[in-house]
Coordinates of C-alpha atoms in Angstrom, one line a residue:
Chain A
M25 CA 281.8 150.1 78.4
T26 CA 284.0 153.2 77.5
G27 CA 287.5 153.7 79.3
V28 CA 285.8 157.0 80.8
A29 CA 282.7 155.1 82.2
R30 CA 285.2 152.1 83.4
N31 CA 287.3 154.7 85.5
R32 CA 284.2 155.8 86.9
V33 CA 282.9 152.6 88.2
L34 CA 286.2 151.8 89.7
D35 CA 286.8 155.1 91.4
W36 CA 283.0 154.7 93.0
I37 CA 284.3 151.2 94.1
K38 CA 287.5 152.6 95.7
T39 CA 286.0 155.2 97.4
N40 CA 282.8 153.5 98.5
L41 CA 283.9 150.0 99.1
F42 CA 287.6 150.0 99.8
S43 CA 288.2 153.1 101.7
S44 CA 289.4 152.1 105.0
P45 CA 290.8 148.3 106.4
F46 CA 287.7 148.0 108.2
N47 CA 285.8 148.3 104.7
I48 CA 287.6 146.1 102.9
V49 CA 287.1 143.5 105.6
L50 CA 283.2 144.1 105.5
T51 CA 283.1 144.1 101.7
F52 CA 284.6 140.9 101.5
L53 CA 282.6 139.1 104.4
L54 CA 279.4 140.3 102.9
L55 CA 280.3 139.2 99.4
F56 CA 281.3 135.9 100.6
V57 CA 277.6 136.0 102.8
A58 CA 275.4 136.9 99.8
T59 CA 277.5 134.5 97.4
K60 CA 277.1 131.3 99.6
L61 CA 273.0 132.4 100.4
L62 CA 272.8 132.7 96.3
W63 CA 275.0 129.5 95.6
N64 CA 272.6 127.5 98.0
F65 CA 269.5 128.6 96.5
L66 CA 270.9 128.3 92.8
D67 CA 272.2 125.1 93.8
W68 CA 268.9 123.9 95.5
A69 CA 266.7 125.5 92.7
V70 CA 268.2 124.7 89.4
L71 CA 271.7 122.4 89.7
R72 CA 270.0 119.6 92.1
A73 CA 266.5 120.1 91.3
V74 CA 264.2 117.4 89.7
W75 CA 262.2 118.6 86.7
G76 CA 260.3 116.1 85.7
G77 CA 258.9 112.5 87.0
D78 CA 256.9 112.0 90.0
A79 CA 257.2 111.7 93.6
E80 CA 259.5 109.0 93.7
T81 CA 262.1 110.8 91.5
C82 CA 262.2 113.6 93.6
R83 CA 262.6 111.3 96.6
H84 CA 265.5 109.6 95.4
G85 CA 266.7 113.1 93.1
A86 CA 269.9 114.8 94.3
G87 CA 268.0 116.5 97.5
G88 CA 267.0 119.7 95.0
A89 CA 263.9 121.2 94.7
C90 CA 261.1 119.4 93.3
W91 CA 259.7 121.1 90.1
A92 CA 257.9 117.7 89.2
Y93 CA 255.5 118.7 91.8
V94 CA 254.8 122.2 90.4
R95 CA 254.5 121.0 86.9
D96 CA 252.0 117.9 88.0
K97 CA 250.0 120.3 90.5
A98 CA 250.2 123.8 88.4
R99 CA 246.9 123.2 86.8
Y100 CA 245.0 122.1 89.8
V101 CA 246.5 125.3 91.9
L102 CA 245.4 127.7 89.0
F103 CA 242.2 126.2 88.2
G104 CA 241.0 124.3 91.3
H105 CA 238.3 121.5 90.3
Y106 CA 236.9 122.9 87.7
P107 CA 236.9 120.0 85.3
Y108 CA 240.3 119.5 83.4
E109 CA 239.1 119.2 79.8
Q110 CA 236.9 122.3 80.4
Q111 CA 239.8 124.4 81.8
W112 CA 240.2 126.1 78.6
R113 CA 237.2 128.5 80.0
P114 CA 239.0 129.5 83.2
Q115 CA 242.3 130.2 80.9
L116 CA 240.4 132.7 78.9
F117 CA 238.8 134.3 82.0
V118 CA 242.0 134.9 83.2
A119 CA 243.4 135.8 79.5
I120 CA 240.6 138.5 79.1
F121 CA 241.5 140.1 82.3
F122 CA 245.3 140.3 81.1
L123 CA 244.5 141.6 77.9
L124 CA 242.1 144.2 79.2
S125 CA 244.7 145.6 82.1
L126 CA 247.4 145.8 79.0
L127 CA 245.0 147.4 76.8
T128 CA 244.1 149.9 79.6
Q129 CA 247.5 151.0 80.0
F130 CA 247.7 152.9 76.7
K131 CA 245.9 156.3 76.8
R132 CA 245.1 156.1 73.3
F133 CA 242.8 152.8 73.8
W134 CA 240.8 155.0 76.4
S135 CA 237.2 155.3 75.2
K136 CA 234.0 154.5 76.1
Y137 CA 234.4 151.2 74.2
L138 CA 237.1 150.1 76.9
T139 CA 235.0 151.0 79.5
A140 CA 232.1 149.0 78.1
A141 CA 234.7 146.2 77.6
W142 CA 235.8 146.5 81.2
V143 CA 231.8 145.7 82.3
V144 CA 231.1 143.3 79.5
L145 CA 234.1 140.6 78.8
P146 CA 234.2 140.0 82.5
L147 CA 230.8 139.1 82.9
G148 CA 231.0 137.3 79.6
A149 CA 234.2 135.3 80.8
A150 CA 232.2 134.5 83.9
G151 CA 229.2 133.4 81.8
L152 CA 231.5 131.3 80.0
M153 CA 232.6 129.7 83.2
W154 CA 229.4 129.2 84.2
G155 CA 228.5 127.6 81.3
G156 CA 225.0 125.7 80.1
F157 CA 224.4 127.2 76.9
F158 CA 225.6 126.3 73.1
G159 CA 226.5 122.7 74.3
L160 CA 228.7 124.0 77.1
T161 CA 228.5 121.9 80.1
H162 CA 227.2 123.5 83.3
V163 CA 229.9 124.3 85.9
E164 CA 228.6 124.9 89.6
M165 CA 230.6 127.5 91.3
E166 CA 231.4 125.6 94.0
E167 CA 233.8 124.1 91.7
W168 CA 235.6 127.4 90.4
G169 CA 238.7 127.8 92.1
G170 CA 242.1 129.0 92.0
L171 CA 243.4 132.0 89.9
P172 CA 239.8 132.9 88.6
L173 CA 238.3 133.1 92.1
T174 CA 241.3 135.2 93.5
L175 CA 241.1 137.6 90.4
A176 CA 237.1 137.8 90.7
L177 CA 237.7 138.5 94.4
A178 CA 240.5 141.0 93.7
F179 CA 238.8 142.9 91.0
L180 CA 235.3 143.3 92.3
G181 CA 236.9 144.3 95.2
I182 CA 238.8 146.9 93.7
S183 CA 236.4 148.2 91.5
A184 CA 233.7 148.6 94.0
S185 CA 235.9 149.6 97.0
Y186 CA 237.5 152.5 94.6
P187 CA 234.0 154.5 94.3
I188 CA 232.7 153.7 97.6
G189 CA 236.2 155.0 99.1
I190 CA 235.5 158.1 97.3
V191 CA 232.1 158.5 98.3
L192 CA 233.2 157.6 102.2
A193 CA 236.2 160.3 101.9
L194 CA 233.8 162.8 100.8
A195 CA 231.5 162.0 103.5
R196 CA 234.2 162.4 105.7
R197 CA 234.7 166.2 104.9
S198 CA 231.3 167.0 104.6
E199 CA 229.7 169.7 106.2
M200 CA 226.7 168.1 107.2
P201 CA 227.7 166.5 111.0
V202 CA 225.5 163.8 110.8
I203 CA 227.0 162.2 107.6
R204 CA 230.9 163.5 108.5
A205 CA 230.2 161.1 111.9
L206 CA 229.0 158.2 110.3
S207 CA 231.6 158.2 107.7
V208 CA 234.4 158.5 110.7
I209 CA 232.7 155.6 112.6
Y210 CA 232.5 153.5 109.6
I211 CA 236.3 154.0 108.6
E212 CA 238.0 153.8 112.2
V213 CA 235.5 150.5 113.0
I214 CA 236.3 148.8 109.8
R215 CA 240.3 150.0 110.2
G216 CA 240.3 148.7 113.6
V217 CA 239.1 144.9 113.1
P218 CA 241.4 142.5 111.2
L219 CA 240.4 141.1 107.8
I220 CA 240.4 137.6 109.0
S221 CA 237.7 138.5 111.4
M222 CA 235.5 140.1 109.2
L223 CA 235.5 137.2 107.0
F224 CA 234.7 134.9 109.9
M225 CA 231.8 137.0 110.7
A226 CA 230.6 137.2 107.2
A227 CA 231.2 133.2 106.9
V228 CA 229.7 132.2 110.2
M229 CA 227.9 134.9 112.1
F230 CA 226.1 136.7 109.4
P231 CA 224.1 133.6 108.2
L232 CA 222.4 133.4 111.4
F233 CA 221.1 137.0 111.2
L234 CA 219.3 135.8 108.0
P235 CA 215.5 135.1 107.8
E236 CA 215.1 131.6 107.8
G237 CA 215.0 130.0 104.1
I238 CA 217.4 132.8 102.6
T239 CA 221.0 132.1 102.0
I240 CA 223.7 133.9 100.4
S241 CA 226.5 132.0 98.8
K242 CA 229.9 132.2 100.8
V243 CA 231.6 133.5 98.1
V244 CA 229.4 136.3 98.0
R245 CA 229.6 137.3 102.0
A246 CA 233.3 137.0 101.5
Q247 CA 233.3 139.5 98.5
V248 CA 231.2 141.9 100.6
A249 CA 233.8 141.6 103.7
I250 CA 236.4 142.3 101.4
I251 CA 234.9 145.2 99.8
M252 CA 233.7 146.9 103.0
F253 CA 237.5 146.2 104.3
A254 CA 239.3 147.6 101.5
S255 CA 236.7 150.7 101.2
A256 CA 237.9 152.2 104.5
Y257 CA 241.4 151.9 103.3
M258 CA 240.8 153.5 100.1
A259 CA 238.7 156.3 101.6
E260 CA 241.5 157.4 103.7
V261 CA 243.8 157.3 100.6
V262 CA 241.2 159.9 98.7
R263 CA 240.9 162.0 101.7
G264 CA 244.5 162.6 101.2
G265 CA 244.4 163.3 97.9
L266 CA 241.6 165.9 98.9
Q267 CA 243.5 167.4 101.4
S268 CA 246.3 167.9 99.0
L269 CA 244.3 170.2 96.6
A270 CA 244.4 173.7 97.3
K271 CA 241.4 175.7 98.8
G272 CA 241.4 177.8 95.8
Q273 CA 240.4 175.3 93.8
Y274 CA 237.4 174.6 95.3
E275 CA 236.7 178.5 95.6
A276 CA 237.2 179.0 92.1
A277 CA 234.8 176.0 91.2
D278 CA 232.2 177.6 93.6
A279 CA 232.6 180.9 92.1
I280 CA 231.5 179.8 89.0
G281 CA 228.5 178.3 90.0
L282 CA 229.3 174.6 89.5
S283 CA 227.0 172.4 92.0
Y284 CA 228.7 169.9 94.7
T285 CA 228.3 167.2 92.6
K286 CA 229.8 168.9 89.3
K287 CA 232.3 170.5 91.7
M288 CA 233.7 167.0 92.7
V289 CA 233.4 165.2 89.2
F290 CA 235.0 168.0 87.1
V291 CA 237.7 169.8 89.2
V292 CA 238.4 168.4 92.4
L293 CA 238.3 164.6 92.3
P294 CA 240.6 164.6 88.8
Q295 CA 242.9 166.3 90.7
A296 CA 242.6 164.7 93.9
L297 CA 242.6 161.0 92.7
K298 CA 245.7 161.8 90.2
A299 CA 247.6 163.0 93.2
V300 CA 247.2 159.9 95.1
I301 CA 247.8 157.3 91.9
A302 CA 250.7 155.6 94.2
P303 CA 249.1 155.2 97.5
T304 CA 245.9 154.0 95.8
V305 CA 248.0 151.4 93.8
N306 CA 249.7 150.2 97.2
T307 CA 246.0 149.5 98.6
F308 CA 244.8 147.5 95.5
I309 CA 247.9 145.6 95.8
G310 CA 247.3 145.0 99.3
L311 CA 243.7 143.9 98.5
F312 CA 244.9 141.6 95.7
K313 CA 247.1 139.7 98.4
D314 CA 244.8 140.0 100.9
T315 CA 242.2 137.6 99.1
S316 CA 244.4 135.2 100.1
L317 CA 242.7 135.1 103.6
V318 CA 239.5 133.9 102.0
F319 CA 241.3 130.4 102.1
I320 CA 240.5 130.3 105.8
I321 CA 236.6 130.1 105.6
S322 CA 237.5 127.3 102.8
L323 CA 236.6 129.3 99.9
S324 CA 239.2 127.5 97.0
D325 CA 241.2 130.6 95.9
L326 CA 244.7 130.2 94.9
M327 CA 246.2 129.8 98.5
F328 CA 243.2 127.1 99.4
T329 CA 244.2 125.2 96.3
T330 CA 247.5 125.4 96.6
Q331 CA 247.4 124.1 100.5
A332 CA 245.1 121.5 99.1
S333 CA 247.1 120.3 96.8
L334 CA 250.0 119.7 99.3
Q335 CA 247.6 117.2 101.0
D336 CA 248.0 115.1 98.1
A337 CA 249.1 111.7 99.9
D338 CA 251.4 111.0 96.7
W339 CA 253.2 114.5 96.8
L340 CA 253.6 114.5 100.5
G341 CA 256.7 116.9 101.7
F342 CA 256.7 119.4 99.0
T343 CA 255.6 122.4 101.1
V344 CA 258.4 124.9 100.0
E345 CA 258.0 124.0 96.4
G346 CA 254.4 124.6 96.5
Y347 CA 254.2 127.9 98.5
I348 CA 257.0 129.1 96.0
F349 CA 254.8 128.6 93.2
A350 CA 251.8 130.2 95.0
A351 CA 254.7 133.0 95.8
F352 CA 255.2 133.5 92.1
V353 CA 251.8 133.7 91.2
Y354 CA 251.1 136.5 93.5
F355 CA 254.3 138.4 92.4
V356 CA 253.5 138.3 88.9
F357 CA 250.2 139.7 89.4
C358 CA 251.1 142.2 91.8
Y359 CA 254.2 143.3 89.7
F360 CA 251.9 143.5 87.2
I361 CA 249.7 146.1 89.0
S362 CA 252.7 148.1 90.3
F363 CA 254.4 148.2 86.5
S364 CA 250.7 149.4 85.2
S365 CA 250.4 152.4 87.7
S366 CA 253.9 153.7 86.9
R367 CA 252.8 153.4 83.0
L368 CA 249.4 155.3 84.4
E369 CA 251.2 157.7 86.1
K370 CA 253.5 158.3 83.0
E371 CA 250.5 158.5 81.0
L372 CA 248.9 161.3 83.1
K373 CA 252.3 163.0 83.7
V374 CA 252.0 163.0 87.1
Chain B
M178 CA 249.6 214.3 94.8
Q179 CA 246.4 214.4 92.5
Q180 CA 248.3 216.3 90.2
E181 CA 251.2 214.0 89.7
L182 CA 248.6 211.1 89.3
K183 CA 247.1 213.2 86.4
K184 CA 250.3 214.0 85.1
A185 CA 251.7 210.8 85.1
A186 CA 248.7 209.4 83.3
V187 CA 248.7 212.0 80.5
A188 CA 252.8 211.3 80.2
K189 CA 251.9 207.7 79.8
G190 CA 248.8 208.4 77.2
D191 CA 246.2 206.8 79.0
V192 CA 242.8 208.8 78.6
A193 CA 241.5 210.6 81.2
R194 CA 238.5 209.1 83.1
Q195 CA 235.3 209.0 81.7
P196 CA 232.8 208.6 84.3
N197 CA 230.6 205.7 83.5
Q198 CA 227.1 205.7 82.4
L199 CA 225.6 204.7 85.2
S200 CA 221.8 203.4 85.6
D201 CA 219.8 203.8 88.6
E202 CA 219.4 200.1 88.6
I203 CA 221.2 198.5 91.7
A204 CA 223.2 195.5 91.1
V205 CA 224.5 194.4 94.9
K206 CA 222.8 195.9 98.1
I207 CA 224.5 195.4 101.3
S208 CA 222.8 196.4 104.3
G209 CA 224.3 195.9 108.2
L210 CA 226.7 193.2 107.0
H211 CA 228.7 191.3 110.0
K212 CA 230.8 188.7 110.0
W213 CA 232.8 187.0 112.6
F214 CA 235.9 184.8 112.4
A215 CA 235.9 183.1 115.7
G216 CA 235.6 185.6 117.7
F217 CA 237.2 188.2 115.5
H218 CA 234.7 190.7 114.2
A219 CA 236.0 190.6 110.4
L220 CA 233.0 193.0 109.3
Q221 CA 231.3 195.5 111.6
G222 CA 228.3 196.8 110.1
I223 CA 228.9 197.3 106.5
S224 CA 226.4 198.7 104.0
L225 CA 226.8 199.5 100.3
S226 CA 225.0 199.8 96.9
V227 CA 226.7 199.3 93.8
R228 CA 224.9 200.2 90.6
K229 CA 224.8 198.6 87.3
G230 CA 227.7 199.5 85.2
E231 CA 229.7 201.1 88.4
T232 CA 233.5 200.4 88.9
V233 CA 234.0 200.5 92.6
V234 CA 237.7 200.2 94.4
V235 CA 237.7 198.9 97.9
C236 CA 241.0 199.6 99.7
G237 CA 242.3 199.6 102.8
P238 CA 245.1 198.1 105.3
S239 CA 245.4 194.4 105.4
G240 CA 243.3 192.8 107.6
S241 CA 240.7 195.4 107.5
G242 CA 237.8 193.1 105.7
K243 CA 238.0 194.2 102.1
S244 CA 238.3 190.5 100.8
T245 CA 236.1 189.3 103.4
L246 CA 233.5 191.7 102.2
I247 CA 233.6 190.9 98.4
R248 CA 233.7 187.2 99.5
C249 CA 230.6 187.4 101.2
I250 CA 228.9 188.5 98.0
N251 CA 229.4 185.2 96.1
R252 CA 228.9 183.9 99.5
L253 CA 232.6 182.2 99.5
E254 CA 232.2 183.4 103.4
V255 CA 228.8 182.8 105.0
H256 CA 228.1 186.5 106.7
D257 CA 226.5 186.1 110.3
K258 CA 224.0 189.3 110.4
G259 CA 223.1 191.7 107.7
R260 CA 221.3 191.4 104.5
I261 CA 223.0 191.1 100.9
T262 CA 221.3 191.5 97.6
V263 CA 222.5 190.8 94.3
G264 CA 220.7 191.4 91.1
G265 CA 217.3 190.9 93.2
T266 CA 218.5 188.2 95.0
L267 CA 218.7 187.8 98.8
L268 CA 221.4 185.7 99.9
S269 CA 220.2 183.0 102.2
N270 CA 221.0 179.4 102.9
D271 CA 219.0 178.1 99.9
I272 CA 221.6 176.4 97.9
R273 CA 219.7 177.1 94.4
A274 CA 219.6 181.1 95.1
I275 CA 223.5 180.7 96.1
E276 CA 224.2 178.9 92.6
R277 CA 222.2 181.1 90.8
V278 CA 223.8 183.9 92.2
R279 CA 227.5 182.7 91.5
A280 CA 226.8 181.7 88.1
D281 CA 225.8 185.5 87.5
V282 CA 228.8 187.0 89.3
G283 CA 232.4 186.6 88.3
M284 CA 235.4 186.5 90.5
V285 CA 239.1 186.9 89.9
F286 CA 241.2 185.6 92.5
Q287 CA 244.9 186.7 93.7
Q288 CA 246.3 183.5 93.0
F289 CA 244.5 183.0 89.5
N290 CA 242.9 179.8 90.7
L291 CA 242.8 178.1 87.0
F292 CA 242.0 174.5 87.0
P293 CA 245.7 172.8 86.2
H294 CA 244.0 169.8 84.8
L295 CA 242.6 171.0 82.1
N296 CA 243.8 173.6 79.4
V297 CA 242.6 177.3 78.8
L298 CA 239.9 176.6 76.3
S299 CA 238.3 174.0 79.0
N300 CA 239.0 176.1 82.1
L301 CA 236.8 178.5 80.2
T302 CA 234.0 176.4 78.9
L303 CA 233.6 174.3 82.2
G304 CA 231.0 177.0 83.6
P305 CA 229.1 177.5 80.6
I306 CA 228.9 174.1 79.6
W307 CA 227.8 172.8 82.9
V308 CA 226.3 175.7 84.6
K309 CA 224.7 177.4 81.9
K310 CA 223.9 174.5 79.7
T311 CA 225.4 176.4 76.7
P312 CA 226.3 173.9 74.0
R313 CA 230.0 172.8 73.6
A314 CA 230.3 174.5 70.1
K315 CA 228.7 177.3 71.5
A316 CA 230.7 177.4 74.7
E317 CA 233.8 177.3 72.5
Q318 CA 233.1 180.2 70.2
T319 CA 232.5 182.5 73.5
A320 CA 235.5 181.3 75.1
L321 CA 237.9 182.1 72.1
A322 CA 236.3 185.7 71.8
N323 CA 236.5 186.1 75.3
L324 CA 240.5 185.3 75.0
K325 CA 241.0 187.4 72.4
R326 CA 239.2 190.2 74.6
V327 CA 242.2 189.7 77.0
R328 CA 244.5 189.4 74.1
I329 CA 245.9 185.8 74.7
E330 CA 243.7 183.9 72.0
E331 CA 247.0 182.2 70.7
Q332 CA 247.0 180.2 74.4
A333 CA 243.9 178.3 74.0
Y334 CA 245.3 174.9 73.9
K335 CA 248.1 175.4 76.6
Y336 CA 247.9 174.3 80.3
P337 CA 248.0 176.8 82.9
S338 CA 251.4 176.0 84.3
Q339 CA 252.6 176.6 80.6
L340 CA 251.7 180.5 81.2
S341 CA 253.3 183.4 83.1
G342 CA 251.4 184.7 85.9
G343 CA 249.8 187.9 83.8
Q344 CA 248.7 185.3 81.0
Q345 CA 247.2 183.4 84.0
Q346 CA 245.0 186.2 85.4
R347 CA 244.2 187.1 82.1
V348 CA 242.6 183.6 81.4
A349 CA 241.2 183.8 84.8
I350 CA 239.5 187.1 83.6
A351 CA 238.2 185.5 80.2
R352 CA 236.7 182.5 82.7
S353 CA 234.6 185.1 84.6
L354 CA 233.5 186.8 81.6
C355 CA 232.5 183.4 79.8
M356 CA 229.9 183.2 82.2
N357 CA 228.0 186.6 80.9
P358 CA 228.5 188.0 84.3
S359 CA 226.4 191.0 85.6
L360 CA 229.3 191.7 88.2
L361 CA 232.5 191.0 88.2
L362 CA 234.6 191.0 92.0
F363 CA 238.2 191.1 91.7
D364 CA 240.2 189.9 94.9
E365 CA 243.5 191.7 94.8
P366 CA 244.0 190.7 91.1
T367 CA 247.5 191.8 90.6
S368 CA 248.9 191.5 94.1
A369 CA 250.7 188.3 93.3
L370 CA 252.2 189.5 89.8
D371 CA 255.4 190.5 88.9
P372 CA 255.5 194.3 88.4
E373 CA 255.9 194.1 84.5
M374 CA 252.9 191.8 84.5
I375 CA 250.5 193.8 87.0
K376 CA 249.9 196.4 83.6
E377 CA 248.6 194.0 80.9
V378 CA 245.9 193.0 83.4
L379 CA 245.2 196.5 84.8
E380 CA 244.9 197.3 81.2
V381 CA 242.0 194.6 80.4
M382 CA 240.4 195.5 83.7
T383 CA 240.1 199.3 82.7
E384 CA 238.8 198.0 79.1
L385 CA 236.3 196.2 81.0
S386 CA 235.5 199.0 83.2
H387 CA 234.7 201.2 80.3
E388 CA 232.7 198.5 78.7
G389 CA 230.3 199.2 81.6
I390 CA 230.5 195.8 83.0
T391 CA 230.2 196.4 87.0
M392 CA 233.0 195.9 88.7
I393 CA 234.1 195.5 92.5
V394 CA 237.8 195.5 93.1
V395 CA 239.9 194.9 96.1
T396 CA 243.2 196.4 94.9
H397 CA 246.2 198.4 96.0
E398 CA 246.6 199.8 92.5
M399 CA 245.8 203.5 93.4
N400 CA 246.8 204.6 90.1
F401 CA 244.0 202.2 89.0
A402 CA 241.9 203.6 91.6
N403 CA 242.3 207.1 90.3
M404 CA 241.7 206.5 86.9
V405 CA 238.9 204.0 86.6
A406 CA 237.1 203.9 89.8
D407 CA 233.4 205.6 89.9
R408 CA 233.8 205.4 93.5
V409 CA 236.5 204.6 96.2
I410 CA 235.5 202.8 99.4
F411 CA 238.4 202.9 102.0
M412 CA 238.0 200.5 104.5
D413 CA 239.6 199.4 108.2
E414 CA 239.2 197.2 111.0
G415 CA 236.1 196.0 109.5
Q416 CA 234.2 199.4 108.5
I417 CA 233.7 201.8 105.5
I418 CA 235.6 204.5 107.1
E419 CA 235.5 206.9 103.7
E420 CA 233.4 206.6 100.6
N421 CA 233.8 209.0 97.8
T422 CA 234.9 210.0 94.0
P423 CA 238.5 209.1 93.6
E424 CA 239.4 212.9 92.5
E425 CA 238.0 214.0 96.4
F426 CA 239.3 210.8 98.0
F427 CA 243.1 211.0 96.7
A428 CA 243.2 214.9 96.3
N429 CA 241.2 215.8 99.9
P430 CA 240.9 212.6 102.1
Q431 CA 238.3 213.3 104.6
H432 CA 239.4 211.1 107.4
E433 CA 242.7 210.8 109.5
R434 CA 242.8 207.1 108.4
S435 CA 242.4 207.5 104.9
K436 CA 245.1 210.3 105.2
L437 CA 247.4 208.0 107.0
F438 CA 246.9 205.0 104.7
L439 CA 247.3 207.1 101.7
S440 CA 250.5 208.8 103.0
Q441 CA 251.9 205.4 103.6
I442 CA 250.7 203.5 100.1
L443 CA 251.8 206.6 97.7

């Protein structure tokens, strides 16, 4: 730090933190509280923590966090009941998503191959998890769980609700009253209902309406409920983008004779969607975390496996550590989405 | 006043107006046109024919319905009563017919309305490629030729936001030209421009008029009207008040309201 810069910092501290007796007292008080809280947390999470061993080691430890628990349970929390020695398959599944999202952040990789990869690779990875070929054992879907399930629910949720949301937003601005009304009713009804109640309906009520002999797996029903839910929110985000566009853009597109579809594809949507990247990502992150609600209809997503791991009779009483780990995993993914979006905004020069 | 304008033109070295070679073919025929905006009677029985090759200037005070009139011709506004026939096609709710007319009628807006997410070349080729199904290479060739026509070919790969207002408006004119239109509509093309940029746009428009492109121009540029128009139409309160050659209109306006308008604007 140069002398000038140091002076500036000192000046800032003086004028903002120590300008009056009251401010001096307040500064020290807050400093004390913050330090104390941080210290207590570090003391618990690091200094007195137990890093290895089993539950007994933790119970006889210094009363800090029991990371041994996370060490023992992480594989179960992340990959559920998937056969332990076969877990390289879900690991590959997660790695493929990570790799694809990473590549997508760079405009120079954007091509039809990348789009194709986004379709083919996740499908291939899912096929790999399913198994039954090349000597791979078949693993029932009921045994899939943890992170791959959360990722799949979120990925399919995002990639389906985005286009559906766009269609709903366009419908809501349609000149045809029936189309407009249908869209408004859909959006308002869905937005007026909590996701949990929709998941319950999908899990419990929906099968009652199916003809006898036909069953749809619970994962699929939950996935559809999530997509329906997220689409309504997405629609309102896209509508905001459509409204931000000057009327002249629509008129110029009309004036050169573009049909409705071409006008939307080439003129309106590229601008409207770009304008709402930030709220779009906001919705995506919300959707990612909302998938955790499926644990309530006993789908074994990350939240479900976290809770299940807490029921282990050998490891009772380490709830906080379990939830901190789950929160950490969710945070990593949400932060990654958020980081990707700010990169995307830079690439597109918003 | 007419003398002054002529003198000014001679001093600037402009060529005296040569009446365009007009065919008898009708480009646009409007009869008994009415338009209401929520109770406001914007157009009150307009009848007008424009022949091929003709340059018609529509002037009048603001709110007189000039813009509404030309926006009805490519159906950016839907008229409530009367008939509009463009190049033999009667405008109705038939969306195919509307798209056909729009592909054949270019429009230049006051606010340029270029597509900001596309570069200049893509702005120009969008219509030809997706409406007229022109192959991309051919469309780009035409686009570059038209950029040259409006003297701005060096800006082909820039984005609209990197151009001045006058340049943007010339790009907008080139965009219309790329569709090879049989009629060009200008909706106050210089009203949003700084004075020093008005000239470059008017020069391009003058050339187009001399090339025999059919044009309907809503403008307050009376010098342009006097020099370039074959016919001047004066509108007020949704009606055509006076329709005359520019010579007659500026030297000897027939109607009180025309006189008042000219005295205010000149």
